[in-house]
mmCIF file of C-alpha atoms and ligand atoms in Angstrom:
data_model
loop_
_atom_site.group_PDB
_atom_site.id
_atom_site.type_symbol
_atom_site.label_atom_id
_atom_site.label_comp_id
_atom_site.label_asym_id
_atom_site.label_seq_id
_atom_site.Cartn_x
_atom_site.Cartn_y
_atom_site.Cartn_z
ATOM 1 C CA UNK T 1 -20.355 21.284 32.815
ATOM 2 C CA UNK T 2 -21.002 17.316 34.473
ATOM 3 C CA UNK T 3 -18.210 15.505 35.548
ATOM 4 C CA UNK T 4 -17.628 12.882 32.924
ATOM 5 C CA UNK T 5 -17.698 16.128 30.227
ATOM 6 C CA UNK T 6 -15.411 18.164 32.532
ATOM 7 C CA UNK T 7 -13.040 15.071 32.159
ATOM 8 C CA UNK T 8 -13.324 14.612 28.786
ATOM 9 C CA UNK T 9 -12.153 18.629 28.248
ATOM 10 C CA UNK T 10 -9.557 17.920 30.546
ATOM 11 C CA UNK T 11 -8.395 14.797 28.872
ATOM 12 C CA UNK T 12 -8.411 16.662 25.530
ATOM 13 C CA UNK T 13 -6.281 19.852 26.807
ATOM 14 C CA UNK T 14 -3.753 17.203 28.125
ATOM 15 C CA UNK T 15 -3.397 15.851 24.846
ATOM 16 C CA UNK T 16 -3.052 18.883 23.286
ATOM 17 C CA UNK T 17 -0.833 19.755 25.674
ATOM 18 C CA UNK T 18 1.407 16.807 24.815
ATOM 19 C CA UNK T 19 1.961 17.849 21.233
ATOM 20 C CA UNK T 20 -1.223 18.074 19.501
ATOM 21 C CA UNK T 21 -4.485 16.357 19.803
ATOM 22 C CA UNK T 22 -4.687 12.220 18.990
ATOM 23 C CA UNK T 23 -6.615 10.401 16.379
ATOM 24 C CA UNK T 24 -8.174 8.572 19.655
ATOM 25 C CA UNK T 25 -10.104 11.638 20.278
ATOM 26 C CA UNK T 26 -11.564 11.887 16.839
ATOM 27 C CA UNK T 27 -14.081 10.375 14.756
ATOM 28 C CA UNK T 28 -13.078 7.035 12.590
ATOM 29 C CA UNK T 29 -10.987 7.626 10.299
ATOM 30 C CA UNK T 30 -11.045 6.678 6.675
ATOM 31 C CA UNK T 31 -8.738 4.596 5.662
ATOM 32 C CA UNK T 32 -7.289 3.286 2.020
ATOM 33 C CA UNK T 33 -5.698 -0.290 1.799
ATOM 34 C CA UNK T 34 -2.841 -0.231 -0.619
ATOM 35 C CA UNK T 35 -1.661 -3.633 -0.715
ATOM 36 C CA UNK T 36 -5.006 -5.373 -2.054
ATOM 37 C CA UNK T 37 -4.889 -8.480 -4.266
ATOM 38 C CA UNK T 38 -8.125 -9.856 -5.398
ATOM 39 C CA UNK T 39 -6.471 -12.958 -7.264
ATOM 40 C CA UNK T 40 -8.583 -15.191 -9.015
ATOM 41 C CA UNK T 41 -7.276 -18.918 -9.736
ATOM 42 C CA UNK T 42 -9.585 -19.452 -11.164
ATOM 43 C CA UNK T 43 -12.179 -18.738 -8.990
ATOM 44 C CA UNK T 44 -12.154 -15.436 -6.087
ATOM 45 C CA UNK T 45 -12.113 -16.764 -2.562
ATOM 46 C CA UNK T 46 -14.983 -14.174 -1.573
ATOM 47 C CA UNK T 47 -17.540 -13.080 -4.255
ATOM 48 C CA UNK T 48 -17.067 -9.192 -5.201
ATOM 49 C CA UNK T 49 -20.175 -8.336 -2.992
ATOM 50 C CA UNK T 50 -18.159 -10.102 0.057
ATOM 51 C CA UNK T 51 -14.986 -8.160 -0.899
ATOM 52 C CA UNK T 52 -16.856 -4.847 -0.877
ATOM 53 C CA UNK T 53 -19.100 -5.027 2.196
ATOM 54 C CA UNK T 54 -15.488 -6.252 3.868
ATOM 55 C CA UNK T 55 -14.209 -2.964 2.891
ATOM 56 C CA UNK T 56 -17.557 -0.992 3.923
ATOM 57 C CA UNK T 57 -17.312 -2.923 7.294
ATOM 58 C CA UNK T 58 -13.938 -1.695 8.219
ATOM 59 C CA UNK T 59 -14.217 1.773 6.996
ATOM 60 C CA UNK T 60 -12.138 1.147 3.817
ATOM 61 C CA UNK T 61 -12.877 3.848 1.058
ATOM 62 C CA UNK T 62 -10.136 3.243 -0.980
ATOM 63 C CA UNK T 63 -7.688 0.487 -2.575
ATOM 64 C CA UNK T 64 -4.615 -0.016 -4.575
ATOM 65 C CA UNK T 65 -6.319 -2.923 -6.815
ATOM 66 C CA UNK T 66 -3.995 -5.764 -7.753
ATOM 67 C CA UNK T 67 -4.965 -9.287 -8.843
ATOM 68 C CA UNK T 68 -3.590 -12.325 -10.558
ATOM 69 C CA UNK T 69 -4.360 -12.790 -13.124
ATOM 70 C CA UNK T 70 -5.481 -8.821 -13.812
ATOM 71 C CA UNK T 71 -9.091 -9.841 -14.002
ATOM 72 C CA UNK T 72 -9.847 -9.229 -10.578
ATOM 73 C CA UNK T 73 -8.502 -5.987 -10.463
ATOM 74 C CA UNK T 74 -11.136 -5.335 -14.012
ATOM 75 C CA UNK T 75 -13.899 -6.397 -11.824
ATOM 76 C CA UNK T 76 -13.174 -3.813 -8.953
ATOM 77 C CA UNK T 77 -12.894 -1.051 -11.230
ATOM 78 C CA UNK T 78 -16.277 -2.139 -13.319
ATOM 79 C CA UNK T 79 -18.000 -2.528 -10.177
ATOM 80 C CA UNK T 80 -18.400 1.206 -9.781
ATOM 81 C CA UNK T 81 -19.263 0.414 -6.144
ATOM 82 C CA UNK T 82 -20.341 3.790 -4.296
ATOM 83 C CA UNK T 83 -18.106 5.018 -1.938
ATOM 84 C CA UNK T 84 -14.930 3.221 -2.840
ATOM 85 C CA UNK T 85 -12.579 4.507 -4.827
ATOM 86 C CA UNK T 86 -9.840 1.942 -6.991
ATOM 87 C CA UNK T 87 -6.776 3.005 -8.013
ATOM 88 C CA UNK T 88 -5.568 0.194 -10.224
ATOM 89 C CA UNK T 89 -2.277 -1.505 -10.498
ATOM 90 C CA UNK T 90 -0.911 -4.011 -13.321
ATOM 91 C CA UNK T 91 -0.035 -6.926 -11.841
ATOM 92 C CA UNK T 92 2.999 -8.299 -13.938
ATOM 93 C CA UNK T 93 1.930 -12.194 -12.918
ATOM 94 C CA UNK T 94 -0.359 -14.804 -14.906
ATOM 95 C CA UNK T 95 -0.219 -17.351 -12.461
ATOM 96 C CA UNK T 96 1.732 -17.924 -9.116
ATOM 97 C CA UNK T 97 4.809 -19.352 -11.001
ATOM 98 C CA UNK T 98 5.823 -15.961 -12.659
ATOM 99 C CA UNK T 99 6.619 -14.470 -9.383
ATOM 100 C CA UNK T 100 9.934 -16.414 -9.975
ATOM 101 C CA UNK T 101 10.477 -15.303 -14.037
ATOM 102 C CA UNK T 102 8.925 -12.334 -14.572
ATOM 103 C CA UNK T 103 11.924 -10.255 -14.648
ATOM 104 C CA UNK T 104 13.298 -12.176 -16.989
ATOM 105 C CA UNK T 105 10.201 -13.092 -19.424
ATOM 106 C CA UNK T 106 9.376 -10.839 -22.409
ATOM 107 C CA UNK T 107 6.328 -11.961 -22.381
ATOM 108 C CA UNK T 108 5.616 -10.478 -18.888
ATOM 109 C CA UNK T 109 6.461 -7.219 -20.573
ATOM 110 C CA UNK T 110 4.068 -7.570 -23.579
ATOM 111 C CA UNK T 111 1.501 -8.249 -20.423
ATOM 112 C CA UNK T 112 1.854 -5.158 -19.092
ATOM 113 C CA UNK T 113 1.866 -3.168 -22.464
ATOM 114 C CA UNK T 114 -1.766 -4.716 -23.312
ATOM 115 C CA UNK T 115 -3.038 -4.290 -19.758
ATOM 116 C CA UNK T 116 -2.025 -0.323 -20.082
ATOM 117 C CA UNK T 117 -3.847 -0.001 -23.154
ATOM 118 C CA UNK T 118 -7.218 -0.673 -20.636
ATOM 119 C CA UNK T 119 -6.486 3.155 -19.857
ATOM 120 C CA UNK T 120 -7.066 3.262 -16.158
ATOM 121 C CA UNK T 121 -3.696 2.247 -14.342
ATOM 122 C CA UNK T 122 -2.055 3.969 -12.099
ATOM 123 C CA UNK T 123 1.230 1.531 -11.240
ATOM 124 C CA UNK T 124 2.997 -1.613 -11.732
ATOM 125 C CA UNK T 125 3.023 -4.145 -9.092
ATOM 126 C CA UNK T 126 3.092 -5.508 -6.509
ATOM 127 C CA UNK T 127 5.930 -7.605 -7.778
ATOM 128 C CA UNK T 128 8.568 -9.254 -5.877
ATOM 129 C CA UNK T 129 12.391 -8.938 -6.769
ATOM 130 C CA UNK T 130 15.832 -9.255 -5.102
ATOM 131 C CA UNK T 131 19.000 -8.222 -5.083
ATOM 132 C CA UNK T 132 20.858 -8.317 -8.719
ATOM 133 C CA UNK T 133 17.805 -9.770 -10.366
ATOM 134 C CA UNK T 134 16.521 -6.688 -10.430
ATOM 135 C CA UNK T 135 19.634 -5.236 -12.374
ATOM 136 C CA UNK T 136 18.734 -7.031 -15.620
ATOM 137 C CA UNK T 137 17.685 -5.364 -19.032
ATOM 138 C CA UNK T 138 13.784 -6.003 -18.940
ATOM 139 C CA UNK T 139 13.031 -4.492 -15.284
ATOM 140 C CA UNK T 140 15.314 -1.452 -16.111
ATOM 141 C CA UNK T 141 13.081 -1.572 -19.433
ATOM 142 C CA UNK T 142 9.771 -1.859 -17.179
ATOM 143 C CA UNK T 143 11.268 0.939 -14.624
ATOM 144 C CA UNK T 144 11.653 3.324 -17.761
ATOM 145 C CA UNK T 145 8.436 2.558 -19.321
ATOM 146 C CA UNK T 146 6.725 3.305 -15.757
ATOM 147 C CA UNK T 147 8.129 6.595 -15.349
ATOM 148 C CA UNK T 148 7.680 7.807 -18.897
ATOM 149 C CA UNK T 149 3.649 6.838 -18.377
ATOM 150 C CA UNK T 150 3.751 8.715 -14.601
ATOM 151 C CA UNK T 151 3.280 5.251 -13.306
ATOM 152 C CA UNK T 152 4.365 4.101 -9.784
ATOM 153 C CA UNK T 153 6.045 0.690 -9.244
ATOM 154 C CA UNK T 154 4.991 -1.385 -5.855
ATOM 155 C CA UNK T 155 7.685 -3.429 -5.077
ATOM 156 C CA UNK T 156 7.909 -6.074 -2.931
ATOM 157 C CA UNK T 157 12.004 -6.134 -2.684
ATOM 158 C CA UNK T 158 15.041 -6.117 -0.695
ATOM 159 C CA UNK T 159 17.245 -3.337 -0.231
ATOM 160 C CA UNK T 160 19.409 -4.137 -3.090
ATOM 161 C CA UNK T 161 16.854 -4.366 -5.665
ATOM 162 C CA UNK T 162 15.444 -1.136 -4.354
ATOM 163 C CA UNK T 163 18.622 0.376 -5.083
ATOM 164 C CA UNK T 164 18.731 -0.847 -8.770
ATOM 165 C CA UNK T 165 15.082 0.288 -9.192
ATOM 166 C CA UNK T 166 16.408 3.771 -8.647
ATOM 167 C CA UNK T 167 19.465 3.625 -10.432
ATOM 168 C CA UNK T 168 17.626 2.200 -13.572
ATOM 169 C CA UNK T 169 15.896 5.578 -13.347
ATOM 170 C CA UNK T 170 16.271 8.037 -10.790
ATOM 171 C CA UNK T 171 12.890 9.613 -11.797
ATOM 172 C CA UNK T 172 11.015 6.319 -10.516
ATOM 173 C CA UNK T 173 8.395 6.640 -7.951
ATOM 174 C CA UNK T 174 8.176 3.324 -5.752
ATOM 175 C CA UNK T 175 6.042 2.618 -2.870
ATOM 176 C CA UNK T 176 8.057 -0.485 -0.997
ATOM 177 C CA UNK T 177 5.794 -3.042 -0.268
ATOM 178 C CA UNK T 178 6.367 -3.778 3.564
ATOM 179 C CA UNK T 179 8.867 -1.116 4.223
ATOM 180 C CA UNK T 180 11.701 -3.908 3.723
ATOM 181 C CA UNK T 181 9.927 -5.971 6.521
ATOM 182 C CA UNK T 182 12.216 -5.665 9.014
ATOM 183 C CA UNK T 183 14.858 -3.016 8.097
ATOM 184 C CA UNK T 184 15.886 -0.917 10.817
ATOM 185 C CA UNK T 185 14.097 2.000 11.320
ATOM 186 C CA UNK T 186 16.991 4.208 10.886
ATOM 187 C CA UNK T 187 17.531 3.139 7.438
ATOM 188 C CA UNK T 188 14.304 3.542 6.654
ATOM 189 C CA UNK T 189 14.923 7.027 7.415
ATOM 190 C CA UNK T 190 18.127 7.001 5.170
ATOM 191 C CA UNK T 191 16.079 5.882 2.383
ATOM 192 C CA UNK T 192 13.562 7.979 2.766
ATOM 193 C CA UNK T 193 15.957 10.901 3.277
ATOM 194 C CA UNK T 194 17.795 9.982 -0.070
ATOM 195 C CA UNK T 195 14.892 9.225 -2.501
ATOM 196 C CA UNK T 196 11.894 11.586 -1.985
ATOM 197 C CA UNK T 197 9.566 9.663 -4.321
ATOM 198 C CA UNK T 198 9.876 6.536 -2.124
ATOM 199 C CA UNK T 199 6.717 5.780 -0.107
ATOM 200 C CA UNK T 200 6.667 2.991 2.687
ATOM 201 C CA UNK T 201 3.537 0.548 2.657
ATOM 202 C CA UNK T 202 3.243 -0.746 6.071
ATOM 203 C CA UNK T 203 1.832 -4.410 5.717
ATOM 204 C CA UNK T 204 3.332 -7.282 7.386
ATOM 205 C CA UNK T 205 6.157 -4.282 8.891
ATOM 206 C CA UNK T 206 7.599 -5.580 11.797
ATOM 207 C CA UNK T 207 8.381 -3.482 15.097
ATOM 208 C CA UNK T 208 5.687 -0.701 14.618
ATOM 209 C CA UNK T 209 4.175 -1.807 17.680
ATOM 210 C CA UNK T 210 5.616 -3.992 20.874
ATOM 211 C CA UNK T 211 3.915 -6.899 22.488
ATOM 212 C CA UNK T 212 1.135 -4.916 23.711
ATOM 213 C CA UNK T 213 0.413 -2.817 20.855
ATOM 214 C CA UNK T 214 2.229 0.512 22.199
ATOM 215 C CA UNK T 215 3.592 2.318 19.500
ATOM 216 C CA UNK T 216 7.261 1.879 19.235
ATOM 217 C CA UNK T 217 9.842 5.015 20.198
ATOM 218 C CA UNK T 218 11.368 4.547 16.844
ATOM 219 C CA UNK T 219 8.398 4.568 14.877
ATOM 220 C CA UNK T 220 7.089 6.865 16.604
ATOM 221 C CA UNK T 221 9.867 9.198 15.617
ATOM 222 C CA UNK T 222 9.868 8.086 11.767
ATOM 223 C CA UNK T 223 6.142 9.074 11.616
ATOM 224 C CA UNK T 224 6.976 12.535 13.474
ATOM 225 C CA UNK T 225 9.468 13.172 10.450
ATOM 226 C CA UNK T 226 7.888 11.245 7.367
ATOM 227 C CA UNK T 227 3.958 10.643 8.502
ATOM 228 C CA UNK T 228 3.613 11.932 4.429
ATOM 229 C CA UNK T 229 5.462 8.760 3.478
ATOM 230 C CA UNK T 230 3.769 5.801 4.728
ATOM 231 C CA UNK T 231 0.363 4.058 3.354
ATOM 232 C CA UNK T 232 -1.542 0.959 5.160
ATOM 233 C CA UNK T 233 -2.239 -2.449 3.417
ATOM 234 C CA UNK T 234 -3.746 -5.715 4.072
ATOM 235 C CA UNK T 235 -1.825 -7.750 1.731
ATOM 236 C CA UNK T 236 -4.777 -10.517 1.031
ATOM 237 C CA UNK T 237 -2.331 -12.500 -0.779
ATOM 238 C CA UNK T 238 -3.730 -15.504 1.001
ATOM 239 C CA UNK T 239 -7.423 -16.489 2.072
ATOM 240 C CA UNK T 240 -6.196 -16.270 5.510
ATOM 241 C CA UNK T 241 -5.867 -12.494 4.892
ATOM 242 C CA UNK T 242 -9.304 -12.056 4.193
ATOM 243 C CA UNK T 243 -10.623 -14.286 7.280
ATOM 244 C CA UNK T 244 -7.883 -11.665 9.100
ATOM 245 C CA UNK T 245 -9.260 -8.239 7.234
ATOM 246 C CA UNK T 246 -10.792 -6.997 10.180
ATOM 247 C CA UNK T 247 -8.178 -7.736 12.660
ATOM 248 C CA UNK T 248 -5.069 -6.205 10.236
ATOM 249 C CA UNK T 249 -7.408 -2.896 10.213
ATOM 250 C CA UNK T 250 -8.175 -2.986 14.189
ATOM 251 C CA UNK T 251 -4.215 -2.949 14.874
ATOM 252 C CA UNK T 252 -3.646 -0.637 12.271
ATOM 253 C CA UNK T 253 -6.306 1.848 13.717
ATOM 254 C CA UNK T 254 -4.845 0.912 17.330
ATOM 255 C CA UNK T 255 -1.678 2.627 16.719
ATOM 256 C CA UNK T 256 -2.790 5.408 14.632
ATOM 257 C CA UNK T 257 -4.944 6.374 17.536
ATOM 258 C CA UNK T 258 -1.930 6.778 19.291
ATOM 259 C CA UNK T 259 -0.580 9.541 16.728
ATOM 260 C CA UNK T 260 -1.176 13.225 16.527
ATOM 261 C CA UNK T 261 -4.204 13.718 14.372
ATOM 262 C CA UNK T 262 -2.954 15.129 11.535
ATOM 263 C CA UNK T 263 -0.141 12.145 10.997
ATOM 264 C CA UNK T 264 -2.638 9.669 11.322
ATOM 265 C CA UNK T 265 -4.976 11.092 8.879
ATOM 266 C CA UNK T 266 -2.005 11.307 6.413
ATOM 267 C CA UNK T 267 -0.740 7.004 6.976
ATOM 268 C CA UNK T 268 -4.788 6.862 6.937
ATOM 269 C CA UNK T 269 -5.763 7.934 3.764
ATOM 270 C CA UNK T 270 -4.278 11.273 3.446
ATOM 271 C CA UNK T 271 -0.926 10.104 1.696
ATOM 272 C CA UNK T 272 -2.913 7.829 -1.107
ATOM 273 C CA UNK T 273 -4.983 11.295 -2.093
ATOM 274 C CA UNK T 274 -1.828 12.960 -2.639
ATOM 275 C CA UNK T 275 -0.424 10.241 -4.838
ATOM 276 C CA UNK T 276 -3.494 9.420 -6.524
ATOM 277 C CA UNK T 277 -5.777 12.020 -6.333
ATOM 278 C CA UNK T 278 -8.062 13.673 -6.939
ATOM 279 C CA UNK T 279 -10.658 10.843 -5.920
ATOM 280 C CA UNK T 280 -13.177 10.834 -8.296
ATOM 281 C CA UNK T 281 -16.882 11.417 -6.736
ATOM 282 C CA UNK T 282 -18.762 7.982 -6.837
HETATM 283 ZN ZN1 ZN S 301 4.367 -8.671 -0.598
#
Protein backbone atom coordinates (compact mmCIF):
# COMPACT_ATOMS: atom_id res chain seq x y z
CA UNK A 1 0.00 0.00 0.00
CA UNK A 2 1.52 3.34 -0.95
CA UNK A 3 1.60 6.28 1.44
CA UNK A 4 -1.14 8.33 -0.25
CA UNK A 5 -3.54 5.41 -0.40
CA UNK A 6 -2.73 4.58 3.21
CA UNK A 7 -3.55 8.12 4.29
CA UNK A 8 -6.82 7.95 2.43
CA UNK A 9 -7.78 4.74 4.22
CA UNK A 10 -6.89 6.30 7.56
CA UNK A 11 -8.97 9.38 6.64
CA UNK A 12 -12.01 7.26 5.85
CA UNK A 13 -11.53 5.28 9.04
CA UNK A 14 -11.45 8.53 11.02
CA UNK A 15 -14.59 9.80 9.26
CA UNK A 16 -16.37 6.55 10.07
CA UNK A 17 -15.24 6.71 13.67
CA UNK A 18 -16.68 10.23 13.84
CA UNK A 19 -20.15 8.99 13.01
CA UNK A 20 -20.28 7.56 9.53
CA UNK A 21 -18.66 8.27 6.25
CA UNK A 22 -19.15 11.84 5.01
CA UNK A 23 -20.45 12.87 1.62
CA UNK A 24 -17.04 14.33 0.75
CA UNK A 25 -15.58 10.83 0.60
CA UNK A 26 -18.10 9.80 -2.05
CA UNK A 27 -18.64 10.40 -5.74
CA UNK A 28 -20.62 13.38 -7.02
CA UNK A 29 -24.19 13.42 -5.67
CA UNK A 30 -27.14 13.71 -8.02
CA UNK A 31 -29.17 16.80 -7.14
CA UNK A 32 -32.88 17.64 -7.25
CA UNK A 33 -33.70 21.34 -7.63
CA UNK A 34 -36.96 21.78 -5.71
CA UNK A 35 -37.45 25.46 -6.50
CA UNK A 36 -37.08 26.07 -10.20
CA UNK A 37 -38.86 28.89 -12.05
CA UNK A 38 -38.70 29.04 -15.83
CA UNK A 39 -40.45 32.40 -16.14
CA UNK A 40 -41.42 33.83 -19.50
CA UNK A 41 -42.79 37.34 -19.63
CA UNK A 42 -42.91 37.13 -22.54
CA UNK A 43 -39.60 35.41 -23.29
CA UNK A 44 -37.32 33.33 -21.09
CA UNK A 45 -33.90 34.62 -20.14
CA UNK A 46 -32.27 31.34 -21.18
CA UNK A 47 -33.40 29.22 -24.11
CA UNK A 48 -34.66 25.76 -23.23
CA UNK A 49 -31.42 24.22 -24.52
CA UNK A 50 -29.35 26.48 -22.30
CA UNK A 51 -31.49 25.69 -19.26
CA UNK A 52 -31.14 21.95 -19.85
CA UNK A 53 -27.36 22.32 -20.29
CA UNK A 54 -27.23 24.27 -16.99
CA UNK A 55 -28.89 21.35 -15.19
CA UNK A 56 -26.55 18.81 -16.78
CA UNK A 57 -23.44 20.82 -15.92
CA UNK A 58 -24.48 20.92 -12.28
CA UNK A 59 -25.52 17.30 -11.88
CA UNK A 60 -29.15 18.36 -11.44
CA UNK A 61 -31.18 15.34 -12.57
CA UNK A 62 -34.58 16.40 -11.26
CA UNK A 63 -36.52 19.65 -10.90
CA UNK A 64 -39.67 20.92 -9.25
CA UNK A 65 -40.73 23.01 -12.24
CA UNK A 66 -42.89 26.13 -12.13
CA UNK A 67 -43.15 29.22 -14.26
CA UNK A 68 -45.04 32.45 -14.75
CA UNK A 69 -47.12 31.95 -16.82
CA UNK A 70 -47.28 28.14 -16.79
CA UNK A 71 -46.05 27.94 -20.39
CA UNK A 72 -42.43 27.52 -19.28
CA UNK A 73 -43.40 24.46 -17.23
CA UNK A 74 -45.26 22.98 -20.22
CA UNK A 75 -42.09 23.38 -22.28
CA UNK A 76 -39.94 21.67 -19.67
CA UNK A 77 -42.39 18.76 -19.48
CA UNK A 78 -42.77 18.50 -23.27
CA UNK A 79 -39.00 18.56 -23.80
CA UNK A 80 -38.72 15.05 -22.29
CA UNK A 81 -35.02 15.74 -21.83
CA UNK A 82 -32.99 12.56 -21.34
CA UNK A 83 -31.87 12.14 -17.74
CA UNK A 84 -34.03 14.99 -16.42
CA UNK A 85 -37.00 14.25 -14.17
CA UNK A 86 -39.53 17.11 -14.30
CA UNK A 87 -42.02 17.37 -11.42
CA UNK A 88 -44.46 20.10 -12.51
CA UNK A 89 -46.32 22.40 -10.11
CA UNK A 90 -49.17 24.75 -11.06
CA UNK A 91 -48.13 28.38 -10.60
CA UNK A 92 -51.19 30.43 -9.60
CA UNK A 93 -49.85 33.51 -11.42
CA UNK A 94 -50.31 34.85 -14.93
CA UNK A 95 -48.17 37.94 -14.37
CA UNK A 96 -46.02 39.23 -11.56
CA UNK A 97 -48.87 41.41 -10.29
CA UNK A 98 -50.85 38.29 -9.32
CA UNK A 99 -48.40 37.70 -6.45
CA UNK A 100 -50.21 40.32 -4.38
CA UNK A 101 -53.81 39.39 -5.22
CA UNK A 102 -54.09 35.70 -6.20
CA UNK A 103 -55.39 34.57 -2.79
CA UNK A 104 -58.53 36.63 -3.25
CA UNK A 105 -59.09 36.25 -6.98
CA UNK A 106 -61.65 33.71 -8.27
CA UNK A 107 -59.96 33.78 -11.70
CA UNK A 108 -56.91 32.16 -10.09
CA UNK A 109 -58.98 29.27 -8.81
CA UNK A 110 -60.24 28.78 -12.35
CA UNK A 111 -56.64 28.92 -13.62
CA UNK A 112 -55.66 26.15 -11.17
CA UNK A 113 -58.63 24.01 -12.22
CA UNK A 114 -57.86 24.49 -15.91
CA UNK A 115 -54.13 23.74 -15.54
CA UNK A 116 -54.83 20.66 -13.43
CA UNK A 117 -56.67 19.13 -16.39
CA UNK A 118 -53.29 18.64 -18.11
CA UNK A 119 -53.03 15.63 -15.86
CA UNK A 120 -49.35 15.79 -14.93
CA UNK A 121 -49.18 18.23 -12.04
CA UNK A 122 -47.95 17.17 -8.60
CA UNK A 123 -48.51 20.38 -6.70
CA UNK A 124 -49.51 24.03 -6.54
CA UNK A 125 -46.93 26.78 -6.03
CA UNK A 126 -44.71 28.43 -5.40
CA UNK A 127 -47.19 30.97 -4.08
CA UNK A 128 -46.63 33.89 -1.71
CA UNK A 129 -48.85 34.42 1.31
CA UNK A 130 -48.47 36.24 4.62
CA UNK A 131 -50.35 36.43 7.90
CA UNK A 132 -54.12 36.65 7.76
CA UNK A 133 -54.20 36.74 3.95
CA UNK A 134 -53.94 32.96 4.26
CA UNK A 135 -57.10 32.75 6.36
CA UNK A 136 -59.55 33.61 3.57
CA UNK A 137 -62.10 31.31 1.93
CA UNK A 138 -60.38 31.12 -1.47
CA UNK A 139 -57.13 29.93 0.09
CA UNK A 140 -59.08 27.30 2.02
CA UNK A 141 -60.70 26.21 -1.23
CA UNK A 142 -57.29 25.87 -2.90
CA UNK A 143 -55.85 23.92 0.06
CA UNK A 144 -58.83 21.55 -0.10
CA UNK A 145 -58.45 21.25 -3.88
CA UNK A 146 -54.85 20.16 -3.31
CA UNK A 147 -55.66 17.68 -0.53
CA UNK A 148 -58.46 16.05 -2.55
CA UNK A 149 -56.07 15.47 -5.46
CA UNK A 150 -53.01 14.56 -3.39
CA UNK A 151 -51.10 17.66 -4.54
CA UNK A 152 -48.32 19.31 -2.57
CA UNK A 153 -48.36 23.02 -1.77
CA UNK A 154 -45.12 24.98 -2.26
CA UNK A 155 -45.64 27.96 0.01
CA UNK A 156 -43.47 31.04 0.37
CA UNK A 157 -44.99 32.21 3.64
CA UNK A 158 -44.43 33.41 7.16
CA UNK A 159 -45.18 31.20 10.11
CA UNK A 160 -48.62 32.75 10.69
CA UNK A 161 -49.70 31.89 7.14
CA UNK A 162 -48.22 28.39 7.43
CA UNK A 163 -50.39 27.74 10.47
CA UNK A 164 -53.47 29.01 8.63
CA UNK A 165 -52.76 26.65 5.71
CA UNK A 166 -52.59 23.64 8.02
CA UNK A 167 -55.68 24.84 9.93
CA UNK A 168 -57.68 24.89 6.67
CA UNK A 169 -56.98 21.21 6.22
CA UNK A 170 -54.68 19.23 8.54
CA UNK A 171 -54.06 16.76 5.71
CA UNK A 172 -52.29 19.41 3.62
CA UNK A 173 -48.77 18.52 2.45
CA UNK A 174 -46.63 21.64 2.48
CA UNK A 175 -43.17 22.33 1.15
CA UNK A 176 -42.09 25.49 2.94
CA UNK A 177 -40.19 27.60 0.43
CA UNK A 178 -37.01 29.01 1.99
CA UNK A 179 -37.88 27.27 5.30
CA UNK A 180 -39.02 30.60 6.71
CA UNK A 181 -35.83 32.44 5.61
CA UNK A 182 -34.75 33.19 9.18
CA UNK A 183 -37.13 31.32 11.51
CA UNK A 184 -34.88 29.95 14.27
CA UNK A 185 -33.70 26.36 13.79
CA UNK A 186 -35.30 25.51 17.15
CA UNK A 187 -38.67 26.73 15.89
CA UNK A 188 -38.24 24.97 12.54
CA UNK A 189 -37.65 21.79 14.50
CA UNK A 190 -40.83 22.31 16.55
CA UNK A 191 -42.85 22.86 13.38
CA UNK A 192 -41.41 19.69 11.83
CA UNK A 193 -42.30 17.84 15.05
CA UNK A 194 -45.87 19.18 14.95
CA UNK A 195 -46.58 18.73 11.23
CA UNK A 196 -45.38 15.43 9.76
CA UNK A 197 -46.41 16.59 6.27
CA UNK A 198 -44.16 19.65 6.33
CA UNK A 199 -40.88 19.79 4.40
CA UNK A 200 -38.34 22.63 4.27
CA UNK A 201 -36.96 23.85 0.96
CA UNK A 202 -33.66 25.61 1.53
CA UNK A 203 -33.14 28.29 -1.14
CA UNK A 204 -32.17 31.64 0.45
CA UNK A 205 -32.29 30.02 3.87
CA UNK A 206 -29.93 31.87 6.21
CA UNK A 207 -27.70 30.46 8.94
CA UNK A 208 -26.93 27.01 7.54
CA UNK A 209 -23.22 27.83 7.28
CA UNK A 210 -20.97 30.46 8.82
CA UNK A 211 -19.05 33.02 6.76
CA UNK A 212 -16.34 30.47 6.02
CA UNK A 213 -18.79 27.87 4.70
CA UNK A 214 -18.73 25.66 7.79
CA UNK A 215 -22.03 24.00 8.65
CA UNK A 216 -23.46 25.54 11.82
CA UNK A 217 -24.03 23.37 14.88
CA UNK A 218 -27.76 24.22 14.92
CA UNK A 219 -28.27 23.01 11.37
CA UNK A 220 -26.05 19.99 11.80
CA UNK A 221 -28.29 18.81 14.63
CA UNK A 222 -31.46 19.70 12.71
CA UNK A 223 -30.26 17.59 9.77
CA UNK A 224 -29.25 14.79 12.15
CA UNK A 225 -32.87 14.59 13.31
CA UNK A 226 -34.67 15.56 10.13
CA UNK A 227 -32.54 14.86 7.06
CA UNK A 228 -35.68 13.28 5.57
CA UNK A 229 -37.53 16.63 5.61
CA UNK A 230 -35.36 19.00 3.55
CA UNK A 231 -34.95 19.77 -0.15
CA UNK A 232 -32.53 21.99 -2.09
CA UNK A 233 -33.61 24.75 -4.46
CA UNK A 234 -32.16 27.37 -6.78
CA UNK A 235 -35.12 29.79 -6.90
CA UNK A 236 -34.43 31.21 -10.35
CA UNK A 237 -36.96 34.02 -9.87
CA UNK A 238 -34.77 36.63 -11.57
CA UNK A 239 -32.12 36.39 -14.28
CA UNK A 240 -29.27 36.83 -11.79
CA UNK A 241 -30.15 33.46 -10.31
CA UNK A 242 -29.43 31.84 -13.66
CA UNK A 243 -26.01 33.55 -13.78
CA UNK A 244 -25.41 32.29 -10.24
CA UNK A 245 -26.84 28.81 -10.74
CA UNK A 246 -23.46 27.01 -10.65
CA UNK A 247 -22.41 28.88 -7.50
CA UNK A 248 -25.70 28.10 -5.75
CA UNK A 249 -25.21 24.37 -6.22
CA UNK A 250 -21.46 24.49 -5.49
CA UNK A 251 -22.40 26.03 -2.14
CA UNK A 252 -24.95 23.28 -1.49
CA UNK A 253 -22.39 20.62 -2.35
CA UNK A 254 -19.87 22.26 -0.01
CA UNK A 255 -22.06 21.86 3.06
CA UNK A 256 -23.59 18.54 1.99
CA UNK A 257 -20.00 17.25 1.97
CA UNK A 258 -19.81 17.99 5.70
CA UNK A 259 -22.74 15.70 6.49
CA UNK A 260 -22.81 11.91 6.83
CA UNK A 261 -23.41 10.47 3.37
CA UNK A 262 -26.88 9.06 4.15
CA UNK A 263 -28.09 12.50 5.26
CA UNK A 264 -26.50 14.24 2.28
CA UNK A 265 -28.12 11.80 -0.16
CA UNK A 266 -31.57 12.35 1.30
CA UNK A 267 -31.30 16.13 1.07
CA UNK A 268 -29.66 16.06 -2.36
CA UNK A 269 -32.29 13.90 -4.08
CA UNK A 270 -33.57 11.05 -1.90
CA UNK A 271 -36.36 13.08 -0.29
CA UNK A 272 -37.59 14.25 -3.69
CA UNK A 273 -37.74 10.64 -4.84
CA UNK A 274 -39.71 9.71 -1.74
CA UNK A 275 -42.13 12.61 -2.18
CA UNK A 276 -42.64 12.53 -5.93
CA UNK A 277 -41.38 9.13 -7.04
CA UNK A 278 -41.10 6.71 -8.53
CA UNK A 279 -38.82 8.53 -10.92
CA UNK A 280 -39.74 7.73 -14.52
CA UNK A 281 -36.99 6.34 -16.74
CA UNK A 282 -36.10 8.73 -19.53
ZN1 LIG B 1 -39.87 32.36 -2.85
